[in-house]
Amino acid sequence: MMLENCSSCSQGECIKPIKVDKKPGKAAAKIRIEADGSYFQVNQDGEAQKLEKAKITLNDCLACSGCITSAESVLVSQQSHGELCKVLAQNKAAAAHEQKLVVVSVSPQSRASLAARCKLGLLETAQKLTTFLKGLGVHHVFDTTFSRNFSLLESQQEFVRRFQRQAEDKKALPMLASACPGWICYAEKTHGSFIIPHISTTKSPQQVMGSLVKGYFAEQQHLPPDRIYHVTVMPCYDKKLEASRPDFFNQEFQTRDVDCVITTGEVLKLLEQEGVSLSDVDPSPLDTMLGRAAEELSSHRGGGSGGFLEHIFIHAARELFGIHGASIHYRPLKNKDFQEVTLERDGQVLLHFALAYGFRNIQNLVQKLKRGKCPYHYVEVMACPSGCLNGGGQIKLEGESSKEELQQVERLYESLRAEVPEQNQAVRELYEHWLGGWDSHRALQVLHTQYHAVERASSALSIKW
């Protein structure tokens, strides 16, 4: 697997944009960069040779432990479409009492990327993908938009609690989003105990889905959690690391909440491997957690990274200041990936939110925090520039520029009806009958997690000679 997120590493010394072959006895060559970004090595005789880009593999990065440790790399290697195929093959060969119930949960960002690639609508893509996966031996196909309802609701309530205790807890605010594992990995390994108190404890939609599938759904199926094999389809390679965290491992049943994460690109590989074109597949009814077939898809307002900023902003305006239906106007700062939103009344700023996408903006945000000059109450933080729709695991469209490609995926993603989490009847039922109500001890236990400062291993890269 190629490491997609070298940008999170603070050890810039290990990142090589190009590969240069050194020959003994020759003076150092010059490097020329063309307007299209290609590199040429120019020798003393003036001869130019085009250089290939260097590829950095997982093993190349293990020395600095900045992104990933050797133990983590083993866990990540167990998460691939090949591993899913192996489990499905074992299931077919096993006796009935030894077979696992295979559940696949698909992210809305991955679905949009697949729809753009296959030139299909979102509902059509979801229905055809359900048919394809079930044809491979998968038993249930869910949509993580459902679990995102819980992530949004818990984040809203957590923010209000933090805002109300900010006078006695200096690290209650700003609250920083926790749905992006690339950002979490960077925060734990680079800024540790300084930044962790600011990070929302609410689980990401992927991990909430893991808790629902191995908890509620397992109970409904009268199965122990280890008899379910749960796969998620995600736009991001870092989700593999997130699923591998010890916090999401059930010690009693020795099983993970999410057993395997495959990227959108790996779904395309599965289709190609089976010689199937998704457009040629017949549609199937969509599964839901509560057993009722879904006739349509829905989404959430607030952009392709989950809409955390907008949902928390509207909820906080209502709960803290009695302002209903607060309007949201984004104000770009240095770039489109760093924007602000404010709530004002009578010239006074009541709420000051921001979104920070990409590591350059994240590093600027952290520096503001360290200098005590961060003005925000909440920040939606995502490691990928342009957010989750632009994740490293998404499909790159043929013949499209990256900008046009992203716009196409965004248009599809935003074409769905936006639902309000508080009004989702299935979500209300689970809170009431399975979690024991809003703000219950069980809800905190099932829907929240914790973070850990990671001590960086010393390496040759970190030694300044």
Coordinates of C-alpha atoms in Angstrom, one line a residue:
M1 CA 0.0 0.0 0.0
M2 CA 1.3 3.5 -0.8
L3 CA 1.2 5.8 2.1
E4 CA -1.2 8.6 1.1
N5 CA -0.6 11.0 3.9
C6 CA 3.1 11.9 4.1
S7 CA 1.9 15.5 4.5
S8 CA 1.2 14.8 8.2
C9 CA 4.8 14.1 8.9
S10 CA 6.9 16.8 10.6
Q11 CA 10.1 15.1 9.4
G12 CA 10.4 16.9 6.1
E13 CA 13.9 15.4 5.5
C14 CA 12.5 12.0 4.4
I15 CA 10.2 13.3 1.7
K16 CA 11.9 13.2 -1.8
P17 CA 9.9 14.6 -4.7
I18 CA 12.1 12.9 -7.2
K19 CA 14.5 10.0 -7.6
V20 CA 18.1 10.9 -8.5
D21 CA 20.5 8.2 -9.5
K22 CA 24.0 9.1 -8.2
K23 CA 27.0 7.8 -10.1
P24 CA 30.5 7.7 -8.6
G25 CA 33.1 10.2 -9.9
K26 CA 30.5 12.6 -11.3
A27 CA 29.9 16.1 -10.1
A28 CA 26.5 17.0 -8.7
A29 CA 23.9 17.5 -11.4
K30 CA 21.5 20.4 -11.5
I31 CA 17.7 19.9 -11.3
R32 CA 15.5 21.8 -13.6
I33 CA 11.7 22.1 -12.9
E34 CA 9.5 22.7 -16.0
A35 CA 6.3 24.7 -16.0
D36 CA 4.2 21.5 -15.9
G37 CA 5.9 20.4 -12.7
S38 CA 8.1 17.7 -14.3
Y39 CA 11.8 17.4 -13.2
F40 CA 14.9 17.1 -15.4
Q41 CA 18.4 16.3 -14.3
V42 CA 20.9 18.4 -16.3
N43 CA 24.5 17.1 -16.3
Q44 CA 27.8 19.0 -16.9
D45 CA 27.5 18.5 -20.6
G46 CA 24.0 20.1 -20.7
E47 CA 22.2 16.9 -21.4
A48 CA 18.8 16.7 -19.7
Q49 CA 17.1 13.6 -18.5
K50 CA 13.5 13.5 -17.2
L51 CA 13.3 12.1 -13.7
E52 CA 10.6 9.8 -12.3
K53 CA 8.8 10.8 -9.1
A54 CA 10.0 8.9 -6.1
K55 CA 7.5 6.5 -4.5
I56 CA 7.4 6.4 -0.7
T57 CA 6.1 3.1 0.6
L58 CA 4.8 2.3 4.1
N59 CA 8.2 0.8 5.1
D60 CA 10.1 4.0 4.1
C61 CA 8.2 5.9 6.7
L62 CA 8.5 3.5 9.6
A63 CA 11.9 5.0 10.7
C64 CA 10.4 8.2 12.0
S65 CA 7.1 6.8 13.4
G66 CA 5.6 10.2 12.6
C67 CA 2.6 8.7 10.7
I68 CA 2.6 5.1 11.4
T69 CA 4.5 2.5 13.5
S70 CA 5.5 -1.0 12.4
A71 CA 2.8 -2.5 14.6
E72 CA 0.2 -0.3 12.9
S73 CA 1.5 -1.3 9.4
V74 CA 0.7 -4.9 10.2
L75 CA -2.8 -4.0 11.1
V76 CA -3.3 -1.9 8.0
S77 CA -2.0 -4.7 5.8
Q78 CA -4.9 -6.8 7.1
Q79 CA -7.4 -4.3 5.6
S80 CA -7.8 -4.6 1.9
H81 CA -10.2 -5.8 -0.7
G82 CA -8.1 -8.9 -0.9
E83 CA -8.7 -9.6 2.7
L84 CA -12.5 -9.2 2.2
C85 CA -12.3 -11.7 -0.8
K86 CA -10.5 -14.1 1.4
V87 CA -13.2 -13.9 4.2
L88 CA -16.0 -14.3 1.7
A89 CA -14.3 -17.4 0.2
Q90 CA -13.8 -18.9 3.7
N91 CA -17.4 -18.2 4.5
K92 CA -18.6 -20.1 1.4
A93 CA -16.5 -23.1 2.3
A94 CA -17.4 -23.1 6.1
A95 CA -20.2 -25.1 7.8
A96 CA -23.3 -23.0 8.4
H97 CA -22.6 -22.6 12.2
E98 CA -19.1 -21.4 11.5
Q99 CA -20.0 -18.8 8.8
K100 CA -19.9 -15.1 9.6
L101 CA -22.6 -12.5 8.8
V102 CA -20.8 -10.1 6.5
V103 CA -22.0 -6.4 6.7
V104 CA -20.6 -3.6 4.5
S105 CA -21.2 0.0 5.4
V106 CA -20.7 2.5 2.6
S107 CA -19.8 6.1 3.2
P108 CA -21.7 8.8 1.2
Q109 CA -18.4 10.3 0.0
S110 CA -17.4 6.9 -1.6
R111 CA -20.8 6.5 -3.1
A112 CA -20.5 9.9 -4.8
S113 CA -17.1 9.1 -6.2
L114 CA -18.3 5.8 -7.6
A115 CA -21.4 7.5 -9.1
A116 CA -19.1 10.0 -10.9
R117 CA -16.9 7.3 -12.2
C118 CA -19.7 5.1 -13.4
K119 CA -21.8 8.0 -14.7
L120 CA -24.8 7.0 -12.5
G121 CA -27.1 8.8 -10.1
L122 CA -26.5 8.3 -6.3
L123 CA -29.6 6.2 -5.7
E124 CA -28.9 4.0 -8.7
T125 CA -25.2 3.6 -7.6
A126 CA -26.3 2.6 -4.1
Q127 CA -28.9 0.0 -5.4
K128 CA -26.5 -1.5 -8.0
L129 CA -23.6 -1.6 -5.5
T130 CA -25.9 -3.5 -3.1
T131 CA -26.6 -6.1 -5.8
F132 CA -22.9 -6.4 -6.6
L133 CA -21.7 -6.9 -3.0
K134 CA -24.5 -9.3 -2.2
G135 CA -23.5 -11.3 -5.3
L136 CA -20.0 -11.7 -3.8
G137 CA -21.5 -13.1 -0.5
V138 CA -22.2 -10.0 1.5
H139 CA -25.4 -10.2 3.6
H140 CA -26.2 -6.6 4.4
V141 CA -25.2 -3.3 2.9
F142 CA -25.7 -0.1 5.0
D143 CA -25.2 3.6 4.5
T144 CA -23.0 5.4 7.1
T145 CA -25.2 8.5 6.7
F146 CA -27.3 6.8 9.3
S147 CA -24.5 6.6 11.8
R148 CA -23.4 10.2 11.0
N149 CA -26.7 11.3 12.6
F150 CA -25.4 10.1 15.9
S151 CA -22.0 11.7 15.4
L152 CA -23.7 15.1 14.6
L153 CA -26.1 14.9 17.6
E154 CA -23.4 13.9 20.1
S155 CA -21.1 16.6 18.8
Q156 CA -23.8 19.2 19.2
Q157 CA -24.5 18.3 22.8
E158 CA -20.8 18.0 23.6
F159 CA -20.1 21.5 22.3
V160 CA -22.9 23.0 24.4
R161 CA -21.6 21.3 27.5
R162 CA -18.0 22.5 26.8
F163 CA -19.3 26.1 26.1
Q164 CA -21.1 26.1 29.4
R165 CA -18.1 25.0 31.4
Q166 CA -15.4 27.2 29.6
A167 CA -15.0 29.5 32.7
E168 CA -13.7 26.7 34.9
D169 CA -12.1 24.6 32.2
K170 CA -9.6 26.6 30.1
K171 CA -9.2 23.7 27.6
A172 CA -12.9 23.2 27.0
L173 CA -12.7 25.5 24.0
P174 CA -12.0 25.6 21.2
M175 CA -13.5 22.2 20.5
L176 CA -11.8 20.5 17.6
A177 CA -13.6 18.0 15.3
S178 CA -12.6 14.3 15.7
A179 CA -14.1 12.7 12.6
C180 CA -10.8 12.8 10.6
P181 CA -8.3 10.0 11.6
G182 CA -5.4 11.7 9.7
W183 CA -5.8 14.8 11.9
I184 CA -6.2 12.6 15.1
C185 CA -3.0 10.6 14.3
Y186 CA -1.1 13.9 13.7
A187 CA -2.5 15.5 16.9
E188 CA -1.6 12.5 19.1
K189 CA 1.9 12.0 17.7
T190 CA 2.9 15.6 17.2
H191 CA 1.2 17.7 19.9
G192 CA 0.0 15.0 22.4
S193 CA -1.3 16.2 25.7
F194 CA -1.4 19.8 24.7
I195 CA -4.0 19.3 22.0
I196 CA -5.9 16.3 23.1
P197 CA -8.2 18.1 25.7
H198 CA -9.5 20.2 22.8
I199 CA -10.5 17.3 20.6
S200 CA -14.2 16.2 20.6
T201 CA -14.7 12.8 22.2
T202 CA -17.5 11.9 19.8
K203 CA -16.8 8.9 17.6
S204 CA -16.5 9.4 13.9
P205 CA -19.4 8.1 11.7
Q206 CA -17.3 5.0 10.8
Q207 CA -16.8 4.0 14.4
V208 CA -20.3 4.8 15.5
M209 CA -21.4 2.5 12.7
G210 CA -19.0 -0.1 14.1
S211 CA -20.7 0.2 17.5
L212 CA -24.2 0.0 16.0
V213 CA -23.3 -3.1 13.8
K214 CA -21.5 -5.0 16.5
G215 CA -23.9 -3.9 19.2
Y216 CA -27.5 -3.1 18.3
F217 CA -27.5 -5.1 15.0
A218 CA -25.8 -8.1 16.5
E219 CA -28.4 -8.2 19.2
Q220 CA -31.2 -8.0 16.6
Q221 CA -29.6 -10.9 14.7
H222 CA -29.1 -12.9 18.0
L223 CA -25.4 -13.2 17.2
P224 CA -22.3 -12.4 19.3
P225 CA -20.2 -9.5 17.9
D226 CA -17.4 -11.9 16.7
R227 CA -19.9 -13.7 14.4
I228 CA -20.2 -10.5 12.3
Y229 CA -17.5 -9.4 9.9
H230 CA -18.0 -5.7 9.4
V231 CA -16.4 -3.9 6.4
T232 CA -16.6 -0.1 5.7
V233 CA -16.0 1.6 2.3
M234 CA -14.3 4.9 2.9
P235 CA -12.7 7.8 0.9
C236 CA -9.6 7.7 3.0
Y237 CA -6.7 5.4 3.8
D238 CA -6.4 6.7 7.3
K239 CA -9.7 5.1 8.1
K240 CA -7.8 1.8 8.1
L241 CA -5.7 3.1 11.0
E242 CA -8.7 4.4 12.8
A243 CA -10.4 1.0 12.7
S244 CA -7.2 -0.6 14.1
R245 CA -7.1 1.6 17.2
P246 CA -7.2 -0.5 20.5
D247 CA -10.0 1.7 21.7
F248 CA -12.3 0.1 19.1
F249 CA -11.5 -3.5 20.0
N250 CA -13.9 -5.6 22.0
Q251 CA -11.8 -7.5 24.6
E252 CA -14.6 -9.8 25.7
F253 CA -15.3 -11.1 22.2
Q254 CA -11.9 -10.4 20.7
T255 CA -13.3 -8.5 17.7
R256 CA -13.0 -5.1 16.2
D257 CA -16.0 -2.8 15.7
V258 CA -14.8 -2.4 12.1
D259 CA -12.9 -5.5 10.9
C260 CA -11.8 -4.2 7.5
V261 CA -11.7 -0.9 5.7
I262 CA -11.5 -0.7 1.9
T263 CA -11.3 2.5 -0.1
T264 CA -13.5 3.7 -2.9
G265 CA -10.7 2.8 -5.3
E266 CA -10.5 -0.7 -3.9
V267 CA -14.3 -1.2 -4.7
L268 CA -13.5 -0.3 -8.3
K269 CA -10.7 -2.9 -8.2
L270 CA -13.2 -5.4 -6.9
L271 CA -15.5 -4.6 -9.8
E272 CA -12.7 -4.9 -12.3
Q273 CA -11.5 -8.1 -10.7
E274 CA -15.0 -9.6 -11.2
G275 CA -15.2 -8.3 -14.7
V276 CA -18.3 -6.3 -13.8
S277 CA -19.5 -2.9 -14.9
L278 CA -21.6 -1.3 -12.2
S279 CA -23.9 0.3 -14.8
D280 CA -24.8 -3.2 -16.1
V281 CA -25.9 -4.5 -12.6
D282 CA -29.5 -4.7 -11.7
P283 CA -30.6 -2.6 -8.7
S284 CA -31.6 -4.0 -5.3
P285 CA -33.6 -2.6 -2.5
L286 CA -31.5 -0.7 0.1
D287 CA -31.0 -2.2 3.5
T288 CA -31.5 -0.3 6.8
M289 CA -30.4 -1.0 10.3
L290 CA -34.0 -1.4 11.5
G291 CA -34.9 -3.8 8.7
R292 CA -37.2 -1.5 6.8
A293 CA -36.2 -1.1 3.1
A294 CA -35.1 2.5 2.2
E295 CA -36.7 4.0 -0.8
E296 CA -34.5 7.0 -1.1
L297 CA -31.1 8.4 0.1
S298 CA -30.6 11.4 2.3
S299 CA -27.7 13.5 3.4
H300 CA -26.8 16.3 5.8
R301 CA -26.2 20.0 5.1
G302 CA -22.8 21.5 5.5
G303 CA -20.5 20.2 2.8
G304 CA -18.7 16.9 1.9
S305 CA -16.9 16.4 5.2
G306 CA -20.1 15.6 7.2
G307 CA -21.5 19.1 8.0
F308 CA -20.2 19.2 11.6
L309 CA -19.6 22.9 11.7
E310 CA -23.1 23.9 10.4
H311 CA -25.0 21.4 12.6
I312 CA -23.2 22.4 15.8
F313 CA -23.4 26.1 14.9
I314 CA -27.2 26.0 14.4
H315 CA -27.8 23.9 17.5
A316 CA -25.6 26.1 19.7
A317 CA -27.2 29.3 18.5
R318 CA -30.6 27.9 19.5
E319 CA -29.6 26.2 22.8
L320 CA -27.2 28.8 24.1
F321 CA -28.7 32.1 22.8
G322 CA -32.3 31.3 21.8
I323 CA -31.6 32.1 18.1
H324 CA -33.6 29.8 15.8
G325 CA -32.5 29.1 12.2
A326 CA -29.2 31.0 12.4
S327 CA -27.9 31.8 9.0
I328 CA -24.4 30.7 8.0
H329 CA -22.1 32.8 5.9
Y330 CA -18.6 31.6 5.3
R331 CA -15.7 34.1 5.1
P332 CA -12.6 32.8 3.4
L333 CA -9.3 33.8 5.0
K334 CA -5.9 33.0 3.4
N335 CA -7.4 30.2 1.2
K336 CA -10.7 28.4 0.6
D337 CA -9.7 25.7 3.0
F338 CA -9.6 28.1 5.9
Q339 CA -13.0 29.9 6.5
E340 CA -14.8 31.5 9.4
V341 CA -18.4 31.7 10.5
T342 CA -19.7 34.1 13.2
L343 CA -22.9 34.6 15.0
E344 CA -23.5 38.2 16.1
R345 CA -26.2 40.0 18.0
D346 CA -26.2 43.8 18.7
G347 CA -22.6 44.0 17.5
Q348 CA -21.4 41.3 19.9
V349 CA -19.8 38.1 18.6
L350 CA -21.6 35.2 20.2
L351 CA -20.1 32.3 18.3
H352 CA -16.9 32.2 16.2
F353 CA -16.4 29.0 14.2
A354 CA -13.9 27.9 11.5
L355 CA -13.1 25.1 9.1
A356 CA -9.4 24.2 8.6
Y357 CA -8.7 21.6 5.8
G358 CA -5.2 20.4 4.9
F359 CA -2.1 20.3 7.0
R360 CA -0.8 23.8 6.2
N361 CA -4.0 25.2 7.7
I362 CA -4.0 22.7 10.6
Q363 CA -0.4 23.7 11.5
N364 CA -1.4 27.4 11.5
L365 CA -4.4 26.6 13.7
V366 CA -2.2 24.7 16.2
Q367 CA 0.4 27.6 16.3
K368 CA -2.5 30.0 17.1
L369 CA -3.5 27.7 19.9
K370 CA 0.0 27.5 21.3
R371 CA 0.4 31.3 21.3
G372 CA -3.0 31.6 23.1
K373 CA -4.4 33.6 20.1
C374 CA -7.0 31.2 18.8
P375 CA -10.3 33.1 18.6
Y376 CA -12.5 30.2 17.7
H377 CA -15.1 28.2 19.8
Y378 CA -15.2 25.3 17.3
V379 CA -13.1 24.2 14.3
E380 CA -14.0 21.5 11.8
V381 CA -10.6 20.0 11.1
M382 CA -9.9 17.7 8.1
A383 CA -6.5 16.5 6.9
C384 CA -7.3 16.5 3.2
P385 CA -7.4 19.8 1.3
S386 CA -11.0 20.3 0.2
G387 CA -12.1 17.7 2.8
C388 CA -13.3 14.1 2.6
L389 CA -14.7 14.2 -0.9
N390 CA -11.1 14.7 -2.0
G391 CA -9.7 11.9 0.1
G392 CA -6.7 9.8 -1.0
G393 CA -8.8 6.7 -1.4
Q394 CA -11.3 8.3 -3.9
I395 CA -11.3 7.3 -7.6
K396 CA -9.4 9.6 -10.0
L397 CA -11.6 10.2 -13.0
E398 CA -10.1 9.5 -16.5
G399 CA -9.4 12.6 -18.5
E400 CA -10.6 15.0 -15.9
S401 CA -8.6 17.7 -14.2
S402 CA -8.6 17.3 -10.4
K403 CA -10.6 20.5 -10.0
E404 CA -13.3 19.4 -12.5
E405 CA -13.3 15.9 -11.0
L406 CA -13.9 17.2 -7.5
Q407 CA -16.7 19.6 -8.6
Q408 CA -18.4 16.7 -10.3
V409 CA -18.3 14.6 -7.1
E410 CA -19.5 17.6 -5.1
R411 CA -22.5 18.2 -7.4
L412 CA -23.6 14.6 -7.0
Y413 CA -23.0 14.6 -3.2
E414 CA -25.0 17.7 -2.7
S415 CA -27.9 16.6 -4.9
L416 CA -29.6 14.7 -2.1
R417 CA -32.3 15.9 0.3
A418 CA -30.7 17.1 3.5
E419 CA -32.2 15.6 6.7
V420 CA -32.2 17.0 10.2
P421 CA -30.7 14.4 12.6
E422 CA -33.1 15.2 15.4
Q423 CA -36.1 14.4 13.1
N424 CA -34.8 10.9 12.1
Q425 CA -37.4 8.5 13.5
A426 CA -35.0 5.5 13.4
V427 CA -32.3 7.5 15.3
R428 CA -34.9 8.5 17.9
E429 CA -35.9 4.9 18.4
L430 CA -32.4 3.7 19.0
Y431 CA -31.7 6.5 21.5
E432 CA -34.9 5.7 23.4
H433 CA -34.9 1.8 23.3
W434 CA -31.2 0.8 23.0
L435 CA -29.1 3.7 24.4
G436 CA -31.4 4.6 27.2
G437 CA -32.2 8.1 26.1
W438 CA -30.2 11.3 25.2
D439 CA -27.2 12.0 27.5
S440 CA -27.5 8.6 29.1
H441 CA -24.4 6.8 30.5
R442 CA -24.8 4.1 27.8
A443 CA -24.9 6.8 25.0
L444 CA -21.6 8.3 26.3
Q445 CA -20.1 4.8 26.5
V446 CA -21.2 3.7 23.1
L447 CA -20.8 6.9 21.1
H448 CA -17.7 8.5 22.6
T449 CA -14.0 7.6 22.8
Q450 CA -10.7 8.9 24.1
Y451 CA -7.3 9.9 22.7
H452 CA -3.7 9.1 23.8
A453 CA -0.5 11.1 23.5
V454 CA 2.0 9.0 21.6
E455 CA 5.7 9.3 22.5
R456 CA 7.7 9.5 19.3
A457 CA 10.5 7.1 18.8
S458 CA 13.8 8.7 18.3
S459 CA 15.3 8.1 14.9
A460 CA 18.2 9.2 12.8
L461 CA 15.8 11.7 11.1
S462 CA 15.1 13.5 14.4
I463 CA 18.7 13.9 15.3
K464 CA 20.2 17.3 14.3
W465 CA 23.8 16.8 13.7

